[in-house]
């Protein structure tokens, strides 16, 4: 059982996260999910004690909720950062294993959110570096020489 009076969220509050978790467990409410996301993973970067305390409940919801799966994955991506919650993280080991299995299963369906899910799976498998640096491949430029149009030295013979 989590002692929520000790679990501050990203805004320093202690009461709001358990209320929001109860709400989203009852029904899929976009506004509640948005607030929960801000409180557990601020600016897609900072996590708090409440983030790790909420992780097992998010993982339980993840099999039926894409928002829970995404938020649990986002928190898992921040595991390697400086969060000061290593003791809480140790309590999440089983939930992270379960999340890994769930993400792997989801990837097999070739979902629209494949890249985000893949990055979350990398984090759940403790590949934190790759989970954060893997880009979306839409804004990179790669210079490749065309083998048919490369300069040929006549001494080399035909291409």
PDB file of C-alpha atoms in Angstrom:
ATOM      1  CA  UNK A   1       0.000   0.000   0.000  1.00  0.00           C
ATOM      2  CA  UNK A   2       1.350   3.390  -0.978  1.00  0.00           C
ATOM      3  CA  UNK A   3       1.512   6.150   1.598  1.00  0.00           C
ATOM      4  CA  UNK A   4       0.450   9.005  -0.678  1.00  0.00           C
ATOM      5  CA  UNK A   5       1.112  11.607   2.024  1.00  0.00           C
ATOM      6  CA  UNK A   6       4.821  11.028   1.317  1.00  0.00           C
ATOM      7  CA  UNK A   7       4.497  10.996  -2.487  1.00  0.00           C
ATOM      8  CA  UNK A   8       4.841  14.457  -3.950  1.00  0.00           C
ATOM      9  CA  UNK A   9       4.037  14.895  -7.618  1.00  0.00           C
ATOM     10  CA  UNK A  10       5.843  17.182 -10.069  1.00  0.00           C
ATOM     11  CA  UNK A  11       3.934  20.176  -8.674  1.00  0.00           C
ATOM     12  CA  UNK A  12       4.637  19.314  -5.032  1.00  0.00           C
ATOM     13  CA  UNK A  13       1.085  18.175  -4.268  1.00  0.00           C
ATOM     14  CA  UNK A  14       0.339  14.939  -2.429  1.00  0.00           C
ATOM     15  CA  UNK A  15      -3.409  14.492  -2.811  1.00  0.00           C
ATOM     16  CA  UNK A  16      -4.175  14.935  -6.501  1.00  0.00           C
ATOM     17  CA  UNK A  17      -2.443  11.898  -8.057  1.00  0.00           C
ATOM     18  CA  UNK A  18      -4.369   9.218  -6.114  1.00  0.00           C
ATOM     19  CA  UNK A  19      -7.636  11.042  -6.906  1.00  0.00           C
ATOM     20  CA  UNK A  20      -6.764  11.143 -10.605  1.00  0.00           C
ATOM     21  CA  UNK A  21      -5.713   7.493 -10.625  1.00  0.00           C
ATOM     22  CA  UNK A  22      -9.037   6.483  -9.093  1.00  0.00           C
ATOM     23  CA  UNK A  23     -10.879   8.593 -11.668  1.00  0.00           C
ATOM     24  CA  UNK A  24      -9.099   7.124 -14.716  1.00  0.00           C
ATOM     25  CA  UNK A  25      -9.523   3.602 -13.329  1.00  0.00           C
ATOM     26  CA  UNK A  26     -13.273   4.178 -13.374  1.00  0.00           C
ATOM     27  CA  UNK A  27     -13.565   5.799 -16.787  1.00  0.00           C
ATOM     28  CA  UNK A  28     -11.494   7.031 -19.728  1.00  0.00           C
ATOM     29  CA  UNK A  29     -11.437  10.789 -19.117  1.00  0.00           C
ATOM     30  CA  UNK A  30      -9.078  12.761 -21.390  1.00  0.00           C
ATOM     31  CA  UNK A  31      -8.883  15.753 -19.060  1.00  0.00           C
ATOM     32  CA  UNK A  32      -8.010  13.570 -16.051  1.00  0.00           C
ATOM     33  CA  UNK A  33      -5.363  11.739 -18.103  1.00  0.00           C
ATOM     34  CA  UNK A  34      -3.839  15.036 -19.222  1.00  0.00           C
ATOM     35  CA  UNK A  35      -3.575  16.314 -15.657  1.00  0.00           C
ATOM     36  CA  UNK A  36      -2.211  12.995 -14.433  1.00  0.00           C
ATOM     37  CA  UNK A  37       0.409  13.093 -17.182  1.00  0.00           C
ATOM     38  CA  UNK A  38       1.531  16.592 -16.191  1.00  0.00           C
ATOM     39  CA  UNK A  39       1.733  15.633 -12.540  1.00  0.00           C
ATOM     40  CA  UNK A  40       3.701  12.428 -13.132  1.00  0.00           C
ATOM     41  CA  UNK A  41       5.991  13.421 -16.008  1.00  0.00           C
ATOM     42  CA  UNK A  42       6.404  17.184 -16.171  1.00  0.00           C
ATOM     43  CA  UNK A  43       7.497  18.587 -19.531  1.00  0.00           C
ATOM     44  CA  UNK A  44       8.043  14.987 -20.688  1.00  0.00           C
ATOM     45  CA  UNK A  45      11.236  14.990 -18.628  1.00  0.00           C
ATOM     46  CA  UNK A  46      10.874  15.346 -14.847  1.00  0.00           C
ATOM     47  CA  UNK A  47       9.498  12.601 -12.659  1.00  0.00           C
ATOM     48  CA  UNK A  48       8.707  12.593  -8.962  1.00  0.00           C
ATOM     49  CA  UNK A  49       8.119  10.098  -6.146  1.00  0.00           C
ATOM     50  CA  UNK A  50       4.446   9.973  -7.148  1.00  0.00           C
ATOM     51  CA  UNK A  51       5.496   8.890 -10.655  1.00  0.00           C
ATOM     52  CA  UNK A  52       7.093   5.704  -9.358  1.00  0.00           C
ATOM     53  CA  UNK A  53       4.381   5.125  -6.774  1.00  0.00           C
ATOM     54  CA  UNK A  54       1.770   5.310  -9.566  1.00  0.00           C
ATOM     55  CA  UNK A  55       3.670   3.078 -11.998  1.00  0.00           C
ATOM     56  CA  UNK A  56       2.242  -0.300 -10.856  1.00  0.00           C
ATOM     57  CA  UNK A  57      -1.321   1.018 -11.120  1.00  0.00           C
ATOM     58  CA  UNK A  58      -0.604   2.469 -14.555  1.00  0.00           C
ATOM     59  CA  UNK A  59       0.810  -0.851 -15.724  1.00  0.00           C
ATOM     60  CA  UNK A  60      -2.333  -2.652 -14.521  1.00  0.00           C
ATOM     61  CA  UNK A  61      -4.393  -0.209 -16.612  1.00  0.00           C
ATOM     62  CA  UNK A  62      -2.045  -0.412 -19.608  1.00  0.00           C
ATOM     63  CA  UNK A  63      -3.560  -3.580 -21.067  1.00  0.00           C
ATOM     64  CA  UNK A  64      -6.794  -1.721 -21.743  1.00  0.00           C
ATOM     65  CA  UNK A  65      -5.656   1.912 -21.982  1.00  0.00           C
ATOM     66  CA  UNK A  66      -3.252   3.410 -24.507  1.00  0.00           C
ATOM     67  CA  UNK A  67      -2.891   6.488 -22.291  1.00  0.00           C
ATOM     68  CA  UNK A  68      -1.834   4.360 -19.314  1.00  0.00           C
ATOM     69  CA  UNK A  69       0.596   2.441 -21.507  1.00  0.00           C
ATOM     70  CA  UNK A  70       2.113   5.685 -22.826  1.00  0.00           C
ATOM     71  CA  UNK A  71       2.404   7.321 -19.404  1.00  0.00           C
ATOM     72  CA  UNK A  72       3.919   4.204 -17.825  1.00  0.00           C
ATOM     73  CA  UNK A  73       6.396   4.060 -20.698  1.00  0.00           C
ATOM     74  CA  UNK A  74       7.284   7.745 -20.354  1.00  0.00           C
ATOM     75  CA  UNK A  75       7.989   7.293 -16.642  1.00  0.00           C
ATOM     76  CA  UNK A  76      10.106   4.223 -17.378  1.00  0.00           C
ATOM     77  CA  UNK A  77      12.174   6.230 -19.859  1.00  0.00           C
ATOM     78  CA  UNK A  78      13.161   8.559 -16.988  1.00  0.00           C
ATOM     79  CA  UNK A  79      14.407   5.775 -14.717  1.00  0.00           C
ATOM     80  CA  UNK A  80      18.084   6.438 -15.484  1.00  0.00           C
ATOM     81  CA  UNK A  81      17.787  10.158 -14.714  1.00  0.00           C
ATOM     82  CA  UNK A  82      18.509  11.997 -11.494  1.00  0.00           C
ATOM     83  CA  UNK A  83      15.216  11.639  -9.658  1.00  0.00           C
ATOM     84  CA  UNK A  84      16.222  10.635  -6.139  1.00  0.00           C
ATOM     85  CA  UNK A  85      13.655   7.838  -6.072  1.00  0.00           C
ATOM     86  CA  UNK A  86      15.812   4.728  -6.303  1.00  0.00           C
ATOM     87  CA  UNK A  87      14.108   3.151  -3.288  1.00  0.00           C
ATOM     88  CA  UNK A  88      10.694   3.582  -4.920  1.00  0.00           C
ATOM     89  CA  UNK A  89      12.031   2.346  -8.230  1.00  0.00           C
ATOM     90  CA  UNK A  90      13.129  -0.924  -6.630  1.00  0.00           C
ATOM     91  CA  UNK A  91       9.495  -1.527  -5.669  1.00  0.00           C
ATOM     92  CA  UNK A  92       8.527  -1.167  -9.353  1.00  0.00           C
ATOM     93  CA  UNK A  93      10.684  -3.991 -10.708  1.00  0.00           C
ATOM     94  CA  UNK A  94       7.784  -6.421 -11.216  1.00  0.00           C
ATOM     95  CA  UNK A  95       5.631  -3.716 -12.794  1.00  0.00           C
ATOM     96  CA  UNK A  96       8.419  -2.843 -15.248  1.00  0.00           C
ATOM     97  CA  UNK A  97       8.794  -6.502 -16.250  1.00  0.00           C
ATOM     98  CA  UNK A  98       5.038  -6.677 -16.786  1.00  0.00           C
ATOM     99  CA  UNK A  99       5.151  -3.433 -18.788  1.00  0.00           C
ATOM    100  CA  UNK A 100       7.930  -4.845 -20.969  1.00  0.00           C
ATOM    101  CA  UNK A 101       5.843  -7.909 -21.803  1.00  0.00           C
ATOM    102  CA  UNK A 102       2.788  -5.790 -22.510  1.00  0.00           C
ATOM    103  CA  UNK A 103       4.733  -3.402 -24.778  1.00  0.00           C
ATOM    104  CA  UNK A 104       6.295  -6.315 -26.659  1.00  0.00           C
ATOM    105  CA  UNK A 105       2.849  -7.804 -27.226  1.00  0.00           C
ATOM    106  CA  UNK A 106       1.497  -4.434 -28.389  1.00  0.00           C
ATOM    107  CA  UNK A 107       4.359  -4.015 -30.887  1.00  0.00           C
ATOM    108  CA  UNK A 108       3.429  -7.316 -32.538  1.00  0.00           C
ATOM    109  CA  UNK A 109       0.142  -5.751 -33.649  1.00  0.00           C
ATOM    110  CA  UNK A 110       2.125  -3.160 -35.694  1.00  0.00           C
ATOM    111  CA  UNK A 111       0.361  -0.220 -34.006  1.00  0.00           C
ATOM    112  CA  UNK A 112       0.257   3.379 -35.195  1.00  0.00           C
ATOM    113  CA  UNK A 113       2.263   4.353 -32.090  1.00  0.00           C
ATOM    114  CA  UNK A 114       5.024   1.878 -32.964  1.00  0.00           C
ATOM    115  CA  UNK A 115       7.990   4.233 -32.466  1.00  0.00           C
ATOM    116  CA  UNK A 116       6.839   5.528 -29.058  1.00  0.00           C
ATOM    117  CA  UNK A 117       6.040   1.990 -27.929  1.00  0.00           C
ATOM    118  CA  UNK A 118       9.429   0.751 -29.157  1.00  0.00           C
ATOM    119  CA  UNK A 119      11.211   3.530 -27.235  1.00  0.00           C
ATOM    120  CA  UNK A 120       9.253   2.648 -24.092  1.00  0.00           C
ATOM    121  CA  UNK A 121      10.124  -1.026 -24.543  1.00  0.00           C
ATOM    122  CA  UNK A 122      13.804  -0.136 -24.855  1.00  0.00           C
ATOM    123  CA  UNK A 123      13.569   1.691 -21.514  1.00  0.00           C
ATOM    124  CA  UNK A 124      11.732  -1.195 -19.866  1.00  0.00           C
ATOM    125  CA  UNK A 125      14.570  -3.440 -21.075  1.00  0.00           C
ATOM    126  CA  UNK A 126      17.081  -1.038 -19.441  1.00  0.00           C
ATOM    127  CA  UNK A 127      18.308   0.396 -22.746  1.00  0.00           C
ATOM    128  CA  UNK A 128      17.785   3.941 -21.469  1.00  0.00           C
ATOM    129  CA  UNK A 129      20.249   5.629 -23.782  1.00  0.00           C
ATOM    130  CA  UNK A 130      18.650   4.256 -26.948  1.00  0.00           C
ATOM    131  CA  UNK A 131      15.150   4.914 -25.680  1.00  0.00           C
ATOM    132  CA  UNK A 132      15.901   8.627 -25.407  1.00  0.00           C
ATOM    133  CA  UNK A 133      18.172   9.255 -28.398  1.00  0.00           C
ATOM    134  CA  UNK A 134      16.267   7.244 -30.975  1.00  0.00           C
ATOM    135  CA  UNK A 135      14.736   9.867 -33.248  1.00  0.00           C
ATOM    136  CA  UNK A 136      11.698   9.669 -35.439  1.00  0.00           C
ATOM    137  CA  UNK A 137      13.749   9.672 -38.646  1.00  0.00           C
ATOM    138  CA  UNK A 138      11.717  12.537 -40.134  1.00  0.00           C
ATOM    139  CA  UNK A 139      14.157  15.402 -39.678  1.00  0.00           C
ATOM    140  CA  UNK A 140      17.504  13.822 -40.441  1.00  0.00           C
ATOM    141  CA  UNK A 141      19.443  14.128 -43.655  1.00  0.00           C
ATOM    142  CA  UNK A 142      21.700  11.401 -44.868  1.00  0.00           C
ATOM    143  CA  UNK A 143      24.156  12.051 -47.672  1.00  0.00           C
ATOM    144  CA  UNK A 144      24.580   8.977 -49.796  1.00  0.00           C
ATOM    145  CA  UNK A 145      26.578   8.708 -52.961  1.00  0.00           C
ATOM    146  CA  UNK A 146      24.835   7.072 -55.853  1.00  0.00           C
ATOM    147  CA  UNK A 147      26.990   4.164 -57.040  1.00  0.00           C
ATOM    148  CA  UNK A 148      26.014   4.733 -60.687  1.00  0.00           C
ATOM    149  CA  UNK A 149      27.053   8.392 -60.671  1.00  0.00           C
ATOM    150  CA  UNK A 150      30.293   8.283 -58.776  1.00  0.00           C
ATOM    151  CA  UNK A 151      33.367   9.554 -60.545  1.00  0.00           C
ATOM    152  CA  UNK A 152      35.280   6.729 -62.099  1.00  0.00           C
ATOM    153  CA  UNK A 153      38.985   6.782 -62.677  1.00  0.00           C
ATOM    154  CA  UNK A 154      39.652   5.106 -65.993  1.00  0.00           C
ATOM    155  CA  UNK A 155      42.339   3.077 -64.305  1.00  0.00           C
ATOM    156  CA  UNK A 156      39.657   1.502 -62.098  1.00  0.00           C
ATOM    157  CA  UNK A 157      37.737   0.080 -65.023  1.00  0.00           C
ATOM    158  CA  UNK A 158      33.977   0.217 -65.496  1.00  0.00           C
ATOM    159  CA  UNK A 159      31.705   0.592 -62.420  1.00  0.00           C
TER     160      UNK A 159
END
